[in-house]
């Protein structure tokens, strides 16, 4: 159980770090901070902050002017929008609602000539804050949920272990991890939020350099995910014929990384097999192209799947170069 406690502590600390890293100013926009900032701005108390803003304008007049124009356009769009349009604008521009935005909104309110117009700005500010808080809370819940899913996948290799190590002493632990990944993928739990969380935890583990076992586990999670997704679609049959190079690639995709070298030696012509290095290279490139077409550009899913395929390609090239001298 000590190992689970260690992992949970790592997740707890670094999930907070990840939320800050991923969302930037988003996580500084809790309702208390927003309400305090806005109330001070509307009441005219926050003069020091306004003086700072004036100094910034003097220091970079052109940049500050463009920023103000952009903020005014945003505020005008929010004012003119109906409730549905307003929610959409806030969600699409969530990172724009920083301290400078609220100061500009307060300044616009201060210049109003009627109490009715001032009231409109106050109501707009309250509505926007409510929507922002809702987005923040949903994002936080999603990240916490993704962390719980990751803990569940890692449980077979850390439960009952005093110290995190890799590979696990029980060879069945990895098989149990694989079953967890397959089941949770079927249930739709391994979405972009999950992949983002695993990727962030992996980066942090590598940076810390004192958790090689944890980094290896997280890397294995991503490999199992990639193998599960890529194995869903087969290109090994063309009519009634089996495309040997495609079938060989699919065997590699499903196999653990530590078995790749043996599979290459048994399957490629540089060893005992019938598949030439050019043939395996061609089908890997084709599979990468198909993956790029079928996944969302820039998504974690696309990156992880492509990296997995490139890992197979790189291993093949290394082995071929080594054996060919």
PDB file of C-alpha atoms in Angstrom:
ATOM      1  CA  UNK A   1       0.000   0.000   0.000  1.00  0.00           C
ATOM      2  CA  UNK A   2       2.965   2.328   0.453  1.00  0.00           C
ATOM      3  CA  UNK A   3       3.470   2.479  -3.294  1.00  0.00           C
ATOM      4  CA  UNK A   4      -0.165   3.471  -3.883  1.00  0.00           C
ATOM      5  CA  UNK A   5       0.157   6.254  -1.313  1.00  0.00           C
ATOM      6  CA  UNK A   6       3.289   7.473  -3.078  1.00  0.00           C
ATOM      7  CA  UNK A   7       1.556   7.470  -6.455  1.00  0.00           C
ATOM      8  CA  UNK A   8      -1.529   9.218  -5.053  1.00  0.00           C
ATOM      9  CA  UNK A   9       0.647  11.900  -3.489  1.00  0.00           C
ATOM     10  CA  UNK A  10       2.449  12.404  -6.807  1.00  0.00           C
ATOM     11  CA  UNK A  11      -0.853  12.688  -8.671  1.00  0.00           C
ATOM     12  CA  UNK A  12      -2.289  15.105  -6.141  1.00  0.00           C
ATOM     13  CA  UNK A  13       0.678  17.460  -6.270  1.00  0.00           C
ATOM     14  CA  UNK A  14       1.241  17.321  -9.990  1.00  0.00           C
ATOM     15  CA  UNK A  15      -2.410  17.416 -11.051  1.00  0.00           C
ATOM     16  CA  UNK A  16      -2.453  20.872  -9.450  1.00  0.00           C
ATOM     17  CA  UNK A  17       0.748  21.776 -11.320  1.00  0.00           C
ATOM     18  CA  UNK A  18      -0.753  20.431 -14.559  1.00  0.00           C
ATOM     19  CA  UNK A  19      -3.944  22.431 -14.147  1.00  0.00           C
ATOM     20  CA  UNK A  20      -1.900  25.604 -13.804  1.00  0.00           C
ATOM     21  CA  UNK A  21       0.353  24.665 -16.729  1.00  0.00           C
ATOM     22  CA  UNK A  22      -2.484  23.756 -19.102  1.00  0.00           C
ATOM     23  CA  UNK A  23      -5.021  26.443 -18.300  1.00  0.00           C
ATOM     24  CA  UNK A  24      -2.779  29.453 -17.609  1.00  0.00           C
ATOM     25  CA  UNK A  25      -4.887  32.340 -16.321  1.00  0.00           C
ATOM     26  CA  UNK A  26      -8.014  30.191 -16.320  1.00  0.00           C
ATOM     27  CA  UNK A  27      -7.225  28.829 -12.857  1.00  0.00           C
ATOM     28  CA  UNK A  28      -6.746  32.306 -11.439  1.00  0.00           C
ATOM     29  CA  UNK A  29     -10.368  33.104 -12.200  1.00  0.00           C
ATOM     30  CA  UNK A  30     -12.154  31.593  -9.222  1.00  0.00           C
ATOM     31  CA  UNK A  31     -15.308  33.397  -8.207  1.00  0.00           C
ATOM     32  CA  UNK A  32     -13.721  34.924  -5.100  1.00  0.00           C
ATOM     33  CA  UNK A  33     -10.843  36.436  -7.073  1.00  0.00           C
ATOM     34  CA  UNK A  34     -13.154  37.647  -9.814  1.00  0.00           C
ATOM     35  CA  UNK A  35     -15.674  39.143  -7.412  1.00  0.00           C
ATOM     36  CA  UNK A  36     -12.982  40.921  -5.400  1.00  0.00           C
ATOM     37  CA  UNK A  37     -11.253  42.284  -8.481  1.00  0.00           C
ATOM     38  CA  UNK A  38     -14.484  43.412 -10.074  1.00  0.00           C
ATOM     39  CA  UNK A  39     -15.974  44.987  -6.957  1.00  0.00           C
ATOM     40  CA  UNK A  40     -12.787  46.958  -6.338  1.00  0.00           C
ATOM     41  CA  UNK A  41     -12.680  48.117  -9.918  1.00  0.00           C
ATOM     42  CA  UNK A  42     -16.321  49.208  -9.965  1.00  0.00           C
ATOM     43  CA  UNK A  43     -16.021  50.966  -6.603  1.00  0.00           C
ATOM     44  CA  UNK A  44     -13.035  53.021  -7.737  1.00  0.00           C
ATOM     45  CA  UNK A  45     -10.841  51.802  -4.864  1.00  0.00           C
ATOM     46  CA  UNK A  46      -8.220  50.099  -6.987  1.00  0.00           C
ATOM     47  CA  UNK A  47      -6.431  53.302  -8.061  1.00  0.00           C
ATOM     48  CA  UNK A  48      -2.922  51.876  -7.751  1.00  0.00           C
ATOM     49  CA  UNK A  49      -3.734  49.134 -10.254  1.00  0.00           C
ATOM     50  CA  UNK A  50      -5.143  51.690 -12.670  1.00  0.00           C
ATOM     51  CA  UNK A  51      -2.005  53.813 -12.335  1.00  0.00           C
ATOM     52  CA  UNK A  52       0.010  50.697 -13.203  1.00  0.00           C
ATOM     53  CA  UNK A  53      -2.148  50.182 -16.274  1.00  0.00           C
ATOM     54  CA  UNK A  54      -1.583  53.814 -17.310  1.00  0.00           C
ATOM     55  CA  UNK A  55       2.172  53.355 -16.967  1.00  0.00           C
ATOM     56  CA  UNK A  56       1.982  50.270 -19.155  1.00  0.00           C
ATOM     57  CA  UNK A  57       0.106  52.254 -21.794  1.00  0.00           C
ATOM     58  CA  UNK A  58       2.788  54.920 -21.774  1.00  0.00           C
ATOM     59  CA  UNK A  59       5.500  52.270 -22.056  1.00  0.00           C
ATOM     60  CA  UNK A  60       3.944  50.559 -25.011  1.00  0.00           C
ATOM     61  CA  UNK A  61       1.230  52.810 -26.364  1.00  0.00           C
ATOM     62  CA  UNK A  62       0.612  50.981 -29.586  1.00  0.00           C
ATOM     63  CA  UNK A  63       0.392  47.536 -28.013  1.00  0.00           C
ATOM     64  CA  UNK A  64      -1.843  48.801 -25.198  1.00  0.00           C
ATOM     65  CA  UNK A  65      -4.132  50.549 -27.695  1.00  0.00           C
ATOM     66  CA  UNK A  66      -4.552  47.372 -29.735  1.00  0.00           C
ATOM     67  CA  UNK A  67      -5.275  45.414 -26.554  1.00  0.00           C
ATOM     68  CA  UNK A  68      -7.903  47.962 -25.511  1.00  0.00           C
ATOM     69  CA  UNK A  69      -9.553  47.882 -28.937  1.00  0.00           C
ATOM     70  CA  UNK A  70      -9.703  44.079 -28.799  1.00  0.00           C
ATOM     71  CA  UNK A  71     -11.205  44.178 -25.307  1.00  0.00           C
ATOM     72  CA  UNK A  72     -13.810  46.728 -26.377  1.00  0.00           C
ATOM     73  CA  UNK A  73     -14.806  44.549 -29.309  1.00  0.00           C
ATOM     74  CA  UNK A  74     -15.145  41.596 -26.962  1.00  0.00           C
ATOM     75  CA  UNK A  75     -17.243  43.588 -24.484  1.00  0.00           C
ATOM     76  CA  UNK A  76     -19.492  44.926 -27.274  1.00  0.00           C
ATOM     77  CA  UNK A  77     -20.002  41.392 -28.616  1.00  0.00           C
ATOM     78  CA  UNK A  78     -20.888  40.133 -25.123  1.00  0.00           C
ATOM     79  CA  UNK A  79     -23.347  42.994 -24.602  1.00  0.00           C
ATOM     80  CA  UNK A  80     -25.125  42.374 -27.900  1.00  0.00           C
ATOM     81  CA  UNK A  81     -25.325  38.577 -27.527  1.00  0.00           C
ATOM     82  CA  UNK A  82     -28.336  36.622 -26.352  1.00  0.00           C
ATOM     83  CA  UNK A  83     -27.909  34.074 -23.561  1.00  0.00           C
ATOM     84  CA  UNK A  84     -26.928  31.185 -25.853  1.00  0.00           C
ATOM     85  CA  UNK A  85     -24.510  33.341 -27.867  1.00  0.00           C
ATOM     86  CA  UNK A  86     -23.062  34.783 -24.644  1.00  0.00           C
ATOM     87  CA  UNK A  87     -22.269  31.332 -23.255  1.00  0.00           C
ATOM     88  CA  UNK A  88     -20.625  30.342 -26.540  1.00  0.00           C
ATOM     89  CA  UNK A  89     -18.489  33.513 -26.625  1.00  0.00           C
ATOM     90  CA  UNK A  90     -17.320  33.039 -23.044  1.00  0.00           C
ATOM     91  CA  UNK A  91     -16.384  29.382 -23.565  1.00  0.00           C
ATOM     92  CA  UNK A  92     -14.558  30.103 -26.837  1.00  0.00           C
ATOM     93  CA  UNK A  93     -12.588  33.001 -25.302  1.00  0.00           C
ATOM     94  CA  UNK A  94     -12.213  31.678 -21.764  1.00  0.00           C
ATOM     95  CA  UNK A  95      -8.563  32.715 -21.382  1.00  0.00           C
ATOM     96  CA  UNK A  96      -9.418  36.323 -22.332  1.00  0.00           C
ATOM     97  CA  UNK A  97     -11.199  36.911 -19.010  1.00  0.00           C
ATOM     98  CA  UNK A  98      -8.153  37.959 -17.052  1.00  0.00           C
ATOM     99  CA  UNK A  99      -7.626  40.915 -14.730  1.00  0.00           C
ATOM    100  CA  UNK A 100      -7.110  43.377 -17.587  1.00  0.00           C
ATOM    101  CA  UNK A 101     -10.510  42.435 -19.020  1.00  0.00           C
ATOM    102  CA  UNK A 102     -12.282  43.166 -15.734  1.00  0.00           C
ATOM    103  CA  UNK A 103     -10.465  46.482 -15.331  1.00  0.00           C
ATOM    104  CA  UNK A 104     -11.508  47.517 -18.832  1.00  0.00           C
ATOM    105  CA  UNK A 105     -15.097  46.461 -18.143  1.00  0.00           C
ATOM    106  CA  UNK A 106     -15.050  48.568 -14.945  1.00  0.00           C
ATOM    107  CA  UNK A 107     -13.634  51.522 -16.885  1.00  0.00           C
ATOM    108  CA  UNK A 108     -16.436  51.222 -19.436  1.00  0.00           C
ATOM    109  CA  UNK A 109     -18.946  51.218 -16.602  1.00  0.00           C
ATOM    110  CA  UNK A 110     -17.376  54.326 -15.053  1.00  0.00           C
ATOM    111  CA  UNK A 111     -17.928  56.288 -18.264  1.00  0.00           C
ATOM    112  CA  UNK A 112     -21.648  55.484 -18.426  1.00  0.00           C
ATOM    113  CA  UNK A 113     -23.874  58.570 -18.282  1.00  0.00           C
ATOM    114  CA  UNK A 114     -26.923  56.806 -16.856  1.00  0.00           C
ATOM    115  CA  UNK A 115     -27.515  54.436 -13.985  1.00  0.00           C
ATOM    116  CA  UNK A 116     -29.356  52.074 -16.325  1.00  0.00           C
ATOM    117  CA  UNK A 117     -26.297  51.684 -18.563  1.00  0.00           C
ATOM    118  CA  UNK A 118     -24.089  51.151 -15.503  1.00  0.00           C
ATOM    119  CA  UNK A 119     -26.514  48.491 -14.269  1.00  0.00           C
ATOM    120  CA  UNK A 120     -26.301  46.730 -17.638  1.00  0.00           C
ATOM    121  CA  UNK A 121     -22.513  46.437 -17.266  1.00  0.00           C
ATOM    122  CA  UNK A 122     -22.830  45.123 -13.718  1.00  0.00           C
ATOM    123  CA  UNK A 123     -25.320  42.478 -14.847  1.00  0.00           C
ATOM    124  CA  UNK A 124     -23.085  41.535 -17.775  1.00  0.00           C
ATOM    125  CA  UNK A 125     -20.110  41.156 -15.415  1.00  0.00           C
ATOM    126  CA  UNK A 126     -22.108  38.930 -13.060  1.00  0.00           C
ATOM    127  CA  UNK A 127     -23.349  36.729 -15.906  1.00  0.00           C
ATOM    128  CA  UNK A 128     -19.883  36.321 -17.432  1.00  0.00           C
ATOM    129  CA  UNK A 129     -18.400  35.462 -14.024  1.00  0.00           C
ATOM    130  CA  UNK A 130     -21.068  32.797 -13.496  1.00  0.00           C
ATOM    131  CA  UNK A 131     -20.296  31.177 -16.857  1.00  0.00           C
ATOM    132  CA  UNK A 132     -16.531  31.323 -16.254  1.00  0.00           C
ATOM    133  CA  UNK A 133     -16.942  29.728 -12.814  1.00  0.00           C
ATOM    134  CA  UNK A 134     -19.030  26.954 -14.365  1.00  0.00           C
ATOM    135  CA  UNK A 135     -16.342  26.250 -16.987  1.00  0.00           C
ATOM    136  CA  UNK A 136     -13.594  26.257 -14.341  1.00  0.00           C
ATOM    137  CA  UNK A 137     -15.481  23.848 -12.090  1.00  0.00           C
ATOM    138  CA  UNK A 138     -16.298  21.460 -14.940  1.00  0.00           C
ATOM    139  CA  UNK A 139     -12.670  21.481 -16.088  1.00  0.00           C
ATOM    140  CA  UNK A 140     -11.458  20.787 -12.544  1.00  0.00           C
ATOM    141  CA  UNK A 141     -13.908  17.896 -12.176  1.00  0.00           C
ATOM    142  CA  UNK A 142     -12.790  16.478 -15.525  1.00  0.00           C
ATOM    143  CA  UNK A 143      -9.112  16.554 -14.544  1.00  0.00           C
ATOM    144  CA  UNK A 144      -9.843  14.923 -11.191  1.00  0.00           C
ATOM    145  CA  UNK A 145     -11.860  12.228 -12.958  1.00  0.00           C
ATOM    146  CA  UNK A 146      -8.986  11.573 -15.387  1.00  0.00           C
ATOM    147  CA  UNK A 147      -6.591  11.201 -12.467  1.00  0.00           C
ATOM    148  CA  UNK A 148      -8.884   8.594 -10.884  1.00  0.00           C
ATOM    149  CA  UNK A 149      -8.994   6.637 -14.172  1.00  0.00           C
ATOM    150  CA  UNK A 150      -5.189   6.674 -14.350  1.00  0.00           C
ATOM    151  CA  UNK A 151      -4.888   5.451 -10.761  1.00  0.00           C
ATOM    152  CA  UNK A 152      -7.237   2.583 -11.615  1.00  0.00           C
ATOM    153  CA  UNK A 153      -5.095   1.552 -14.583  1.00  0.00           C
ATOM    154  CA  UNK A 154      -1.881   1.647 -12.530  1.00  0.00           C
ATOM    155  CA  UNK A 155      -3.340  -0.135  -9.518  1.00  0.00           C
ATOM    156  CA  UNK A 156      -2.355  -3.661 -10.709  1.00  0.00           C
ATOM    157  CA  UNK A 157       1.341  -2.700 -10.726  1.00  0.00           C
ATOM    158  CA  UNK A 158       1.461  -0.639  -7.524  1.00  0.00           C
ATOM    159  CA  UNK A 159      -1.036  -2.288  -5.186  1.00  0.00           C
ATOM    160  CA  UNK A 160       0.684  -4.117  -2.349  1.00  0.00           C
ATOM    161  CA  UNK A 161       4.143  -2.997  -3.531  1.00  0.00           C
ATOM    162  CA  UNK A 162       6.396  -1.224  -1.035  1.00  0.00           C
ATOM    163  CA  UNK A 163       8.437   0.609  -3.667  1.00  0.00           C
ATOM    164  CA  UNK A 164       7.590   1.572  -7.246  1.00  0.00           C
ATOM    165  CA  UNK A 165       9.757  -0.351  -9.698  1.00  0.00           C
ATOM    166  CA  UNK A 166       9.695  -1.260 -13.369  1.00  0.00           C
ATOM    167  CA  UNK A 167       9.198  -3.802 -14.776  1.00  0.00           C
ATOM    168  CA  UNK A 168       6.885  -5.119 -12.051  1.00  0.00           C
ATOM    169  CA  UNK A 169       7.904  -8.306 -10.286  1.00  0.00           C
ATOM    170  CA  UNK A 170       4.567  -9.908 -11.137  1.00  0.00           C
ATOM    171  CA  UNK A 171       4.437 -10.386 -14.939  1.00  0.00           C
ATOM    172  CA  UNK A 172       0.637 -10.658 -14.749  1.00  0.00           C
ATOM    173  CA  UNK A 173       0.442  -7.052 -13.532  1.00  0.00           C
ATOM    174  CA  UNK A 174       1.097  -5.656 -17.011  1.00  0.00           C
ATOM    175  CA  UNK A 175      -1.536  -7.978 -18.448  1.00  0.00           C
ATOM    176  CA  UNK A 176      -4.001  -6.630 -15.880  1.00  0.00           C
ATOM    177  CA  UNK A 177      -3.018  -3.080 -16.854  1.00  0.00           C
ATOM    178  CA  UNK A 178      -3.744  -3.928 -20.483  1.00  0.00           C
ATOM    179  CA  UNK A 179      -7.170  -5.312 -19.555  1.00  0.00           C
ATOM    180  CA  UNK A 180      -7.923  -2.117 -17.632  1.00  0.00           C
ATOM    181  CA  UNK A 181      -6.935   0.040 -20.621  1.00  0.00           C
ATOM    182  CA  UNK A 182      -9.070  -1.993 -23.048  1.00  0.00           C
ATOM    183  CA  UNK A 183     -12.106  -1.960 -20.749  1.00  0.00           C
ATOM    184  CA  UNK A 184     -11.886   1.745 -19.933  1.00  0.00           C
ATOM    185  CA  UNK A 185     -11.423   2.601 -23.600  1.00  0.00           C
ATOM    186  CA  UNK A 186     -14.625   0.684 -24.377  1.00  0.00           C
ATOM    187  CA  UNK A 187     -16.385   2.719 -21.687  1.00  0.00           C
ATOM    188  CA  UNK A 188     -15.179   5.979 -23.256  1.00  0.00           C
ATOM    189  CA  UNK A 189     -13.027   6.975 -20.280  1.00  0.00           C
ATOM    190  CA  UNK A 190      -9.773   7.427 -22.232  1.00  0.00           C
ATOM    191  CA  UNK A 191     -10.628  10.740 -23.855  1.00  0.00           C
ATOM    192  CA  UNK A 192      -8.505  13.840 -24.567  1.00  0.00           C
ATOM    193  CA  UNK A 193      -8.674  14.904 -20.920  1.00  0.00           C
ATOM    194  CA  UNK A 194      -7.244  11.562 -19.818  1.00  0.00           C
ATOM    195  CA  UNK A 195      -4.488  11.598 -22.466  1.00  0.00           C
ATOM    196  CA  UNK A 196      -3.598  15.146 -21.503  1.00  0.00           C
ATOM    197  CA  UNK A 197      -3.342  14.163 -17.835  1.00  0.00           C
ATOM    198  CA  UNK A 198      -1.119  11.132 -18.528  1.00  0.00           C
ATOM    199  CA  UNK A 199       1.113  13.195 -20.820  1.00  0.00           C
ATOM    200  CA  UNK A 200       1.513  15.905 -18.178  1.00  0.00           C
ATOM    201  CA  UNK A 201       2.288  13.369 -15.436  1.00  0.00           C
ATOM    202  CA  UNK A 202       4.850  11.706 -17.718  1.00  0.00           C
ATOM    203  CA  UNK A 203       6.573  15.022 -18.468  1.00  0.00           C
ATOM    204  CA  UNK A 204       6.743  15.809 -14.759  1.00  0.00           C
ATOM    205  CA  UNK A 205       8.106  12.359 -13.876  1.00  0.00           C
ATOM    206  CA  UNK A 206      10.840  12.724 -16.508  1.00  0.00           C
ATOM    207  CA  UNK A 207      11.746  16.200 -15.257  1.00  0.00           C
ATOM    208  CA  UNK A 208      11.989  14.998 -11.663  1.00  0.00           C
ATOM    209  CA  UNK A 209      14.430  12.259 -12.749  1.00  0.00           C
ATOM    210  CA  UNK A 210      14.008  10.471  -9.421  1.00  0.00           C
ATOM    211  CA  UNK A 211      10.902   8.524 -10.456  1.00  0.00           C
ATOM    212  CA  UNK A 212      12.089   6.351 -13.372  1.00  0.00           C
ATOM    213  CA  UNK A 213       9.701   3.574 -12.376  1.00  0.00           C
ATOM    214  CA  UNK A 214       6.697   5.905 -12.520  1.00  0.00           C
ATOM    215  CA  UNK A 215       7.824   7.386 -15.852  1.00  0.00           C
ATOM    216  CA  UNK A 216       8.098   3.878 -17.314  1.00  0.00           C
ATOM    217  CA  UNK A 217       4.615   2.978 -16.054  1.00  0.00           C
ATOM    218  CA  UNK A 218       3.064   6.093 -17.583  1.00  0.00           C
ATOM    219  CA  UNK A 219       4.878   5.460 -20.861  1.00  0.00           C
ATOM    220  CA  UNK A 220       3.463   1.943 -20.818  1.00  0.00           C
ATOM    221  CA  UNK A 221      -0.053   3.309 -20.326  1.00  0.00           C
ATOM    222  CA  UNK A 222       0.292   5.427 -23.479  1.00  0.00           C
ATOM    223  CA  UNK A 223       1.733   2.460 -25.416  1.00  0.00           C
ATOM    224  CA  UNK A 224      -1.148   0.233 -24.346  1.00  0.00           C
ATOM    225  CA  UNK A 225      -3.609   2.931 -25.345  1.00  0.00           C
ATOM    226  CA  UNK A 226      -1.987   3.348 -28.779  1.00  0.00           C
ATOM    227  CA  UNK A 227      -1.926  -0.415 -29.372  1.00  0.00           C
ATOM    228  CA  UNK A 228      -5.590  -0.698 -28.365  1.00  0.00           C
ATOM    229  CA  UNK A 229      -6.746   2.074 -30.716  1.00  0.00           C
ATOM    230  CA  UNK A 230      -4.563   1.084 -33.679  1.00  0.00           C
ATOM    231  CA  UNK A 231      -5.603  -2.574 -33.376  1.00  0.00           C
ATOM    232  CA  UNK A 232      -9.266  -1.700 -33.861  1.00  0.00           C
ATOM    233  CA  UNK A 233      -8.863  -1.400 -37.628  1.00  0.00           C
ATOM    234  CA  UNK A 234      -7.103  -4.001 -39.785  1.00  0.00           C
ATOM    235  CA  UNK A 235      -5.658  -3.492 -43.264  1.00  0.00           C
ATOM    236  CA  UNK A 236      -4.111  -6.954 -43.501  1.00  0.00           C
ATOM    237  CA  UNK A 237      -6.709  -8.306 -45.938  1.00  0.00           C
ATOM    238  CA  UNK A 238      -7.228  -7.140 -49.496  1.00  0.00           C
ATOM    239  CA  UNK A 239     -10.112  -9.151 -50.846  1.00  0.00           C
ATOM    240  CA  UNK A 240      -9.264 -12.764 -50.127  1.00  0.00           C
ATOM    241  CA  UNK A 241      -5.523 -12.108 -49.950  1.00  0.00           C
ATOM    242  CA  UNK A 242      -3.447 -11.330 -46.895  1.00  0.00           C
ATOM    243  CA  UNK A 243      -1.096  -8.366 -47.233  1.00  0.00           C
ATOM    244  CA  UNK A 244       1.920  -9.784 -45.426  1.00  0.00           C
ATOM    245  CA  UNK A 245       3.582  -6.471 -44.606  1.00  0.00           C
ATOM    246  CA  UNK A 246       0.337  -5.072 -43.117  1.00  0.00           C
ATOM    247  CA  UNK A 247      -0.209  -8.266 -41.129  1.00  0.00           C
ATOM    248  CA  UNK A 248       3.338  -8.047 -39.804  1.00  0.00           C
ATOM    249  CA  UNK A 249       2.832  -4.407 -38.770  1.00  0.00           C
ATOM    250  CA  UNK A 250      -0.362  -5.296 -36.927  1.00  0.00           C
ATOM    251  CA  UNK A 251       1.521  -8.037 -35.092  1.00  0.00           C
ATOM    252  CA  UNK A 252       4.103  -5.456 -34.002  1.00  0.00           C
ATOM    253  CA  UNK A 253       1.414  -2.976 -32.925  1.00  0.00           C
ATOM    254  CA  UNK A 254      -0.182  -5.544 -30.604  1.00  0.00           C
ATOM    255  CA  UNK A 255       3.121  -6.797 -29.203  1.00  0.00           C
ATOM    256  CA  UNK A 256       4.938  -5.348 -26.150  1.00  0.00           C
ATOM    257  CA  UNK A 257       7.850  -3.096 -27.056  1.00  0.00           C
ATOM    258  CA  UNK A 258      10.363  -5.496 -25.515  1.00  0.00           C
ATOM    259  CA  UNK A 259       9.369  -8.135 -28.101  1.00  0.00           C
ATOM    260  CA  UNK A 260       9.871  -5.934 -31.166  1.00  0.00           C
ATOM    261  CA  UNK A 261      13.507  -6.892 -31.778  1.00  0.00           C
ATOM    262  CA  UNK A 262      12.717 -10.591 -31.864  1.00  0.00           C
ATOM    263  CA  UNK A 263       9.716 -10.037 -34.121  1.00  0.00           C
ATOM    264  CA  UNK A 264      11.843  -8.009 -36.545  1.00  0.00           C
ATOM    265  CA  UNK A 265      14.497 -10.719 -36.650  1.00  0.00           C
ATOM    266  CA  UNK A 266      11.865 -13.380 -37.292  1.00  0.00           C
ATOM    267  CA  UNK A 267       9.839 -11.364 -39.805  1.00  0.00           C
ATOM    268  CA  UNK A 268      12.257  -9.264 -41.862  1.00  0.00           C
ATOM    269  CA  UNK A 269      14.547 -10.477 -44.636  1.00  0.00           C
ATOM    270  CA  UNK A 270      17.576  -9.282 -42.652  1.00  0.00           C
ATOM    271  CA  UNK A 271      16.733 -12.181 -40.338  1.00  0.00           C
ATOM    272  CA  UNK A 272      14.553 -15.206 -41.003  1.00  0.00           C
ATOM    273  CA  UNK A 273      11.499 -13.551 -42.529  1.00  0.00           C
ATOM    274  CA  UNK A 274       9.996 -12.556 -45.866  1.00  0.00           C
ATOM    275  CA  UNK A 275       9.241  -8.840 -45.330  1.00  0.00           C
ATOM    276  CA  UNK A 276      11.829  -6.438 -46.693  1.00  0.00           C
ATOM    277  CA  UNK A 277      12.805  -3.318 -44.699  1.00  0.00           C
ATOM    278  CA  UNK A 278      11.352  -1.176 -47.496  1.00  0.00           C
ATOM    279  CA  UNK A 279       8.009  -2.970 -47.278  1.00  0.00           C
ATOM    280  CA  UNK A 280       7.644  -2.511 -43.531  1.00  0.00           C
ATOM    281  CA  UNK A 281       8.709   1.123 -43.863  1.00  0.00           C
ATOM    282  CA  UNK A 282       6.083   1.700 -46.551  1.00  0.00           C
ATOM    283  CA  UNK A 283       3.190   0.227 -44.552  1.00  0.00           C
ATOM    284  CA  UNK A 284       4.191   2.168 -41.434  1.00  0.00           C
ATOM    285  CA  UNK A 285       4.197   5.425 -43.409  1.00  0.00           C
ATOM    286  CA  UNK A 286       0.820   4.508 -44.883  1.00  0.00           C
ATOM    287  CA  UNK A 287      -0.600   3.787 -41.428  1.00  0.00           C
ATOM    288  CA  UNK A 288       0.707   7.148 -40.175  1.00  0.00           C
ATOM    289  CA  UNK A 289      -1.034   8.889 -43.085  1.00  0.00           C
ATOM    290  CA  UNK A 290      -4.288   7.090 -42.293  1.00  0.00           C
ATOM    291  CA  UNK A 291      -3.955   8.031 -38.628  1.00  0.00           C
ATOM    292  CA  UNK A 292      -3.414  11.693 -39.466  1.00  0.00           C
ATOM    293  CA  UNK A 293      -6.538  11.682 -41.633  1.00  0.00           C
ATOM    294  CA  UNK A 294      -8.747   9.872 -39.111  1.00  0.00           C
ATOM    295  CA  UNK A 295      -7.785  11.827 -35.978  1.00  0.00           C
ATOM    296  CA  UNK A 296      -8.207  15.449 -35.006  1.00  0.00           C
ATOM    297  CA  UNK A 297      -5.219  17.579 -35.925  1.00  0.00           C
ATOM    298  CA  UNK A 298      -3.109  18.565 -32.929  1.00  0.00           C
ATOM    299  CA  UNK A 299      -4.993  16.273 -30.537  1.00  0.00           C
ATOM    300  CA  UNK A 300      -3.249  14.186 -27.900  1.00  0.00           C
ATOM    301  CA  UNK A 301      -4.723  11.088 -29.519  1.00  0.00           C
ATOM    302  CA  UNK A 302      -3.157  11.910 -32.873  1.00  0.00           C
ATOM    303  CA  UNK A 303       0.223  12.662 -31.337  1.00  0.00           C
ATOM    304  CA  UNK A 304       0.306   9.506 -29.197  1.00  0.00           C
ATOM    305  CA  UNK A 305      -0.746   7.184 -32.045  1.00  0.00           C
ATOM    306  CA  UNK A 306       1.730   8.711 -34.497  1.00  0.00           C
ATOM    307  CA  UNK A 307       4.554   8.580 -31.935  1.00  0.00           C
ATOM    308  CA  UNK A 308       3.840   4.904 -31.326  1.00  0.00           C
ATOM    309  CA  UNK A 309       4.010   4.105 -35.042  1.00  0.00           C
ATOM    310  CA  UNK A 310       7.181   6.171 -35.421  1.00  0.00           C
ATOM    311  CA  UNK A 311       8.651   4.257 -32.486  1.00  0.00           C
ATOM    312  CA  UNK A 312       8.134   1.005 -34.403  1.00  0.00           C
ATOM    313  CA  UNK A 313       9.626   2.577 -37.530  1.00  0.00           C
ATOM    314  CA  UNK A 314      12.641   3.887 -35.623  1.00  0.00           C
ATOM    315  CA  UNK A 315      13.290   0.494 -34.019  1.00  0.00           C
ATOM    316  CA  UNK A 316      13.177  -1.203 -37.423  1.00  0.00           C
ATOM    317  CA  UNK A 317      15.696   1.266 -38.873  1.00  0.00           C
ATOM    318  CA  UNK A 318      18.039   0.873 -35.905  1.00  0.00           C
ATOM    319  CA  UNK A 319      18.003  -2.899 -36.189  1.00  0.00           C
ATOM    320  CA  UNK A 320      18.476  -2.872 -39.962  1.00  0.00           C
ATOM    321  CA  UNK A 321      21.407  -0.433 -39.701  1.00  0.00           C
ATOM    322  CA  UNK A 322      22.958  -2.506 -36.942  1.00  0.00           C
ATOM    323  CA  UNK A 323      22.720  -5.815 -38.843  1.00  0.00           C
ATOM    324  CA  UNK A 324      23.834  -4.291 -42.143  1.00  0.00           C
ATOM    325  CA  UNK A 325      26.894  -2.815 -40.470  1.00  0.00           C
TER     326      UNK A 325
END
